[in-house]
Tab-separated table of C-alpha atoms in Angstrom:
chain	number	residue	atom	x	y	z
B	288	GLU	CA	0.165	0.013	-0.228
B	289	PRO	CA	1.583	3.616	-0.571
B	290	GLU	CA	2.496	5.476	2.317
B	291	VAL	CA	3.508	8.996	3.073
B	292	THR	CA	6.881	9.305	4.374
B	293	GLN	CA	8.627	12.053	6.387
B	294	THR	CA	11.905	12.671	7.660
B	295	PRO	CA	13.846	13.153	9.960
B	296	SER	CA	12.014	11.323	12.270
B	297	HIS	CA	13.331	13.607	15.101
B	298	GLN	CA	14.753	16.944	14.554
B	299	VAL	CA	16.473	18.894	17.838
B	300	THR	CA	17.070	22.330	17.590
B	301	GLN	CA	18.223	25.453	18.918
B	302	MET	CA	15.615	28.305	19.679
B	303	GLY	CA	16.386	30.647	16.401
B	304	GLN	CA	17.582	28.052	14.282
B	305	GLU	CA	15.628	27.270	10.916
B	306	VAL	CA	13.916	23.776	10.141
B	307	ILE	CA	12.898	21.888	7.428
B	308	LEU	CA	10.917	19.248	7.719
B	309	ARG	CA	10.315	16.918	4.693
B	310	CYS	CA	7.585	14.751	3.506
B	311	VAL	CA	7.685	12.066	0.275
B	312	PRO	CA	3.793	12.120	-0.918
B	313	ILE	CA	1.943	9.398	-2.716
B	314	SER	CA	2.311	9.468	-6.343
B	315	ASN	CA	-0.325	11.180	-7.622
B	316	HIS	CA	-1.974	12.568	-4.616
B	317	LEU	CA	-1.864	15.716	-5.390
B	318	TYR	CA	-3.562	17.710	-2.402
B	319	PHE	CA	-0.901	18.189	0.689
B	320	TYR	CA	-1.219	19.267	4.121
B	321	TRP	CA	0.642	20.191	7.528
B	322	TYR	CA	-0.891	19.260	10.522
B	323	ARG	CA	1.075	19.296	14.265
B	324	GLN	CA	0.262	18.202	17.345
B	325	ILE	CA	1.759	19.856	20.453
B	326	LEU	CA	2.201	17.319	23.432
B	327	GLY	CA	-1.154	16.143	25.344
B	328	GLN	CA	-3.046	18.317	22.750
B	329	LYS	CA	-5.568	17.891	19.862
B	330	VAL	CA	-4.445	17.626	16.238
B	331	GLU	CA	-4.095	21.294	14.479
B	332	PHE	CA	-4.549	21.690	11.044
B	333	LEU	CA	-1.518	24.696	9.892
B	334	VAL	CA	-1.986	24.608	6.221
B	335	SER	CA	-2.862	23.159	3.120
B	336	PHE	CA	-1.413	23.393	-0.721
B	337	TYR	CA	-2.297	22.158	-4.259
B	338	ASN	CA	-1.216	23.063	-7.784
B	339	ASN	CA	2.256	25.012	-5.809
B	340	GLU	CA	0.027	26.969	-4.191
B	341	ILE	CA	-1.150	27.300	-0.911
B	342	SER	CA	-4.863	26.732	-0.604
B	343	GLU	CA	-5.875	27.657	3.177
B	344	LYS	CA	-3.957	28.394	6.135
B	345	SER	CA	-4.744	28.453	9.531
B	346	GLU	CA	-4.079	31.418	11.933
B	347	ILE	CA	-1.171	29.577	13.674
B	348	PHE	CA	0.725	29.251	10.178
B	349	ASP	CA	2.040	32.830	10.450
B	350	ASP	CA	5.157	34.482	8.819
B	351	GLN	CA	7.721	32.052	10.088
B	352	PHE	CA	6.194	29.174	8.430
B	353	SER	CA	6.666	28.508	4.579
B	354	VAL	CA	5.809	25.324	2.507
B	355	GLU	CA	6.935	24.439	-0.982
B	356	ARG	CA	7.491	21.552	-3.207
B	357	PRO	CA	11.158	22.539	-4.439
B	358	ASP	CA	11.527	19.626	-6.737
B	359	GLY	CA	7.732	18.422	-7.636
B	360	SER	CA	7.887	15.566	-5.242
B	361	ASN	CA	9.136	16.392	-1.986
B	362	PHE	CA	6.797	18.711	0.060
B	363	THR	CA	8.430	20.644	2.835
B	364	LEU	CA	7.523	22.698	5.938
B	365	LYS	CA	10.099	25.181	7.079
B	366	ILE	CA	10.583	27.058	10.174
B	367	ARG	CA	12.265	30.174	9.853
B	368	SER	CA	13.197	31.153	13.646
B	369	THR	CA	11.987	28.269	15.421
B	370	LYS	CA	10.694	29.310	19.156
B	371	LEU	CA	9.845	26.707	22.005
B	372	GLU	CA	6.212	26.866	21.572
B	373	ASP	CA	7.362	25.215	18.023
B	374	SER	CA	7.581	21.826	19.830
B	375	ALA	CA	5.738	19.592	18.477
B	376	MET	CA	5.050	16.501	16.593
B	377	TYR	CA	4.596	17.321	12.776
B	378	PHE	CA	2.361	15.404	10.209
B	379	CYS	CA	2.622	15.695	6.664
B	380	ALA	CA	-0.794	14.396	5.123
B	381	ASN	CA	-1.763	13.684	1.052
B	382	GLY	CA	-5.098	13.244	-0.531
B	383	GLU	CA	-6.212	12.446	-3.824
B	384	GLY	CA	-8.742	15.527	-3.502
B	385	GLN	CA	-11.028	13.963	-5.686
B	386	GLY	CA	-14.201	13.137	-4.223
B	387	ARG	CA	-16.613	13.804	-1.618
B	388	TYR	CA	-15.685	11.025	0.931
B	389	ASN	CA	-11.754	10.815	-0.129
B	390	GLU	CA	-9.258	10.893	3.023
B	391	GLN	CA	-6.007	11.884	3.903
B	392	PHE	CA	-3.305	9.778	4.297
B	393	PHE	CA	-1.053	10.547	7.192
B	394	GLY	CA	2.993	10.440	7.302
B	395	PRO	CA	4.547	8.997	10.600
B	396	GLY	CA	5.448	12.198	11.682
B	397	THR	CA	8.527	14.280	12.456
B	398	ARG	CA	9.228	15.031	16.419
B	399	LEU	CA	10.589	18.814	16.787
B	400	THR	CA	11.997	19.456	20.005
B	401	VAL	CA	13.222	23.525	19.929
B	402	LEU	CA	15.341	23.920	23.386
H	262	ALA	CA	-18.038	26.329	12.269
H	263	GLN	CA	-17.315	22.737	12.401
H	264	SER	CA	-15.961	20.870	15.613
H	265	VAL	CA	-16.059	17.630	16.981
H	266	THR	CA	-16.132	16.667	21.158
H	267	GLN	CA	-14.619	13.308	22.217
H	268	LEU	CA	-15.901	12.635	25.339
H	269	GLY	CA	-13.357	10.622	27.691
H	270	SER	CA	-9.498	11.016	27.427
H	271	HIS	CA	-8.686	7.852	28.545
H	272	VAL	CA	-11.284	4.477	28.204
H	273	SER	CA	-9.641	1.265	29.879
H	274	VAL	CA	-11.300	-2.149	29.195
H	275	SER	CA	-10.567	-5.658	29.579
H	276	GLU	CA	-9.686	-7.576	26.975
H	277	GLY	CA	-12.755	-9.190	25.313
H	278	ALA	CA	-14.781	-6.369	26.476
H	279	LEU	CA	-16.727	-3.734	24.230
H	280	VAL	CA	-15.392	-0.574	23.283
H	281	LEU	CA	-16.971	2.327	22.932
H	282	LEU	CA	-15.484	5.809	22.127
H	283	ARG	CA	-17.205	8.892	22.061
H	284	CYS	CA	-17.647	11.529	19.237
H	285	ASN	CA	-20.553	14.032	19.157
H	286	TYR	CA	-19.712	16.250	15.775
H	287	SER	CA	-21.251	20.028	15.077
H	288	SER	CA	-21.728	21.338	11.543
H	289	SER	CA	-24.005	23.056	9.608
H	290	VAL	CA	-23.862	21.061	6.801
H	291	PRO	CA	-23.894	17.654	6.139
H	292	PRO	CA	-20.592	16.347	7.793
H	293	TYR	CA	-17.666	14.370	6.457
H	294	LEU	CA	-16.499	12.109	9.527
H	295	PHE	CA	-13.652	10.403	10.287
H	296	TRP	CA	-11.965	7.590	12.887
H	297	TYR	CA	-8.195	7.567	12.819
H	298	VAL	CA	-6.008	5.449	15.101
H	299	GLN	CA	-2.775	6.302	16.522
H	300	TYR	CA	-0.550	3.525	17.483
H	301	PRO	CA	2.197	4.557	19.570
H	302	ASN	CA	5.323	6.235	17.583
H	303	GLN	CA	3.204	5.904	14.490
H	304	GLY	CA	1.452	8.062	12.044
H	305	LEU	CA	-2.201	8.407	11.925
H	306	GLN	CA	-4.377	5.720	10.157
H	307	LEU	CA	-7.973	5.552	8.880
H	308	LEU	CA	-10.151	3.370	11.010
H	309	LEU	CA	-13.188	4.373	8.864
H	310	LYS	CA	-15.263	6.935	7.295
H	311	TYR	CA	-18.738	8.096	7.051
H	312	THR	CA	-20.135	8.271	3.477
H	313	SER	CA	-23.863	9.027	4.031
H	314	ALA	CA	-24.495	5.104	2.422
H	315	ALA	CA	-25.427	4.035	5.197
H	316	THR	CA	-25.464	5.144	9.336
H	317	LEU	CA	-23.558	1.822	10.312
H	318	VAL	CA	-20.056	1.796	9.077
H	319	LYS	CA	-17.476	-0.561	8.987
H	320	GLY	CA	-13.873	-0.355	9.215
H	321	ILE	CA	-10.764	-2.171	9.865
H	322	ASN	CA	-9.568	-4.244	12.436
H	323	GLY	CA	-13.366	-4.883	13.407
H	324	PHE	CA	-14.486	-1.523	14.633
H	325	GLU	CA	-17.543	0.210	13.311
H	326	ALA	CA	-19.304	3.665	13.915
H	327	GLU	CA	-23.102	4.689	13.535
H	328	PHE	CA	-23.566	8.335	12.539
H	329	LYS	CA	-26.847	9.270	14.488
H	330	LYS	CA	-28.275	12.594	13.136
H	331	SER	CA	-30.458	13.249	15.888
H	332	GLU	CA	-27.857	12.990	18.370
H	333	THR	CA	-24.912	14.307	16.431
H	334	SER	CA	-22.713	11.579	17.019
H	335	PHE	CA	-20.194	9.203	15.440
H	336	HIS	CA	-19.366	6.895	18.172
H	337	LEU	CA	-16.918	4.015	17.243
H	338	THR	CA	-17.598	0.740	18.881
H	339	LYS	CA	-15.637	-2.802	18.754
H	340	PRO	CA	-17.103	-5.579	20.157
H	341	SER	CA	-14.242	-7.580	21.671
H	342	ALA	CA	-11.611	-5.545	22.746
H	343	HIS	CA	-8.026	-6.858	21.789
H	344	MET	CA	-4.436	-6.169	23.285
H	345	SER	CA	-3.427	-5.054	20.130
H	346	ASP	CA	-6.673	-2.386	19.937
H	347	ALA	CA	-4.197	-0.337	22.605
H	348	ALA	CA	-3.681	3.328	21.046
H	349	GLU	CA	-5.384	7.059	20.570
H	350	TYR	CA	-8.106	7.110	18.561
H	351	PHE	CA	-9.478	10.474	17.091
H	352	CYS	CA	-12.438	11.647	15.550
H	353	ALA	CA	-12.431	14.312	12.726
H	354	VAL	CA	-14.410	16.176	10.341
H	355	ARG	CA	-13.501	17.601	7.256
H	356	ARG	CA	-14.065	21.494	6.630
H	357	GLY	CA	-15.067	22.660	3.354
H	358	GLY	CA	-15.221	20.518	0.252
H	359	SER	CA	-13.414	17.250	-0.726
H	360	GLN	CA	-9.744	18.845	-0.398
H	361	GLY	CA	-10.946	20.807	3.278
H	362	ASN	CA	-8.960	20.209	6.130
H	363	LEU	CA	-9.651	17.657	8.718
H	364	ILE	CA	-10.607	19.225	12.249
H	365	PHE	CA	-9.698	16.618	15.073
H	366	GLY	CA	-10.855	15.908	18.083
H	367	LYS	CA	-8.758	15.790	21.326
H	368	GLY	CA	-8.267	12.444	21.125
H	369	THR	CA	-8.750	9.184	23.141
H	370	LYS	CA	-6.231	6.785	24.673
H	371	LEU	CA	-8.007	3.410	24.973
H	372	SER	CA	-6.061	1.080	27.280
H	373	VAL	CA	-6.949	-2.597	26.799
H	374	LYS	CA	-6.147	-4.963	30.321
H	375	PRO	CA	-5.485	-8.549	30.172
């Protein structure tokens, strides 16, 4: 079964540093999403991406965040200057986008720890 | 605005007992509802989804959920718990169209005692 993969599985960084989280989506699934889960809290939507542009973004997704598909396959989330409160599990999700009941396929997540 | 509420952050059952995980939704339009499961150190895996074809939805691993519009509920059940069912379960509603983002509940951690 096709699956979404994410790298790295765990990233530790110093406050103020830039991090890039990477996601390899399922081939031919054209809708991309990033979610995050702060420890002990619910999974929250960050941003959706389609046709090389942002479709929707939440209020969490401020100017410190950016997304892109640099090589047409990988999908990345960049945090420009990390803060302590960015520590969370970040999930990439991927959907076909066709049909009313289509699902989103999630990657295993990247645990980001900001010190 | 759409939302889901999961009652009970932690549910503990004995092996072989009924599993009932509660989810109530709020939506002004027909909801697109999902249950996901997260095993330790893994991503979110789809258990089942409501498609309006039937109010009782069967998913993987013996789980099922019943959509009750009058109660705005989509509770997840399994007749007989297995040790391997221990995980965290998330109810979600999709916002907007077919490519809308998911809005998750806080999750319910299921423990299964031998």
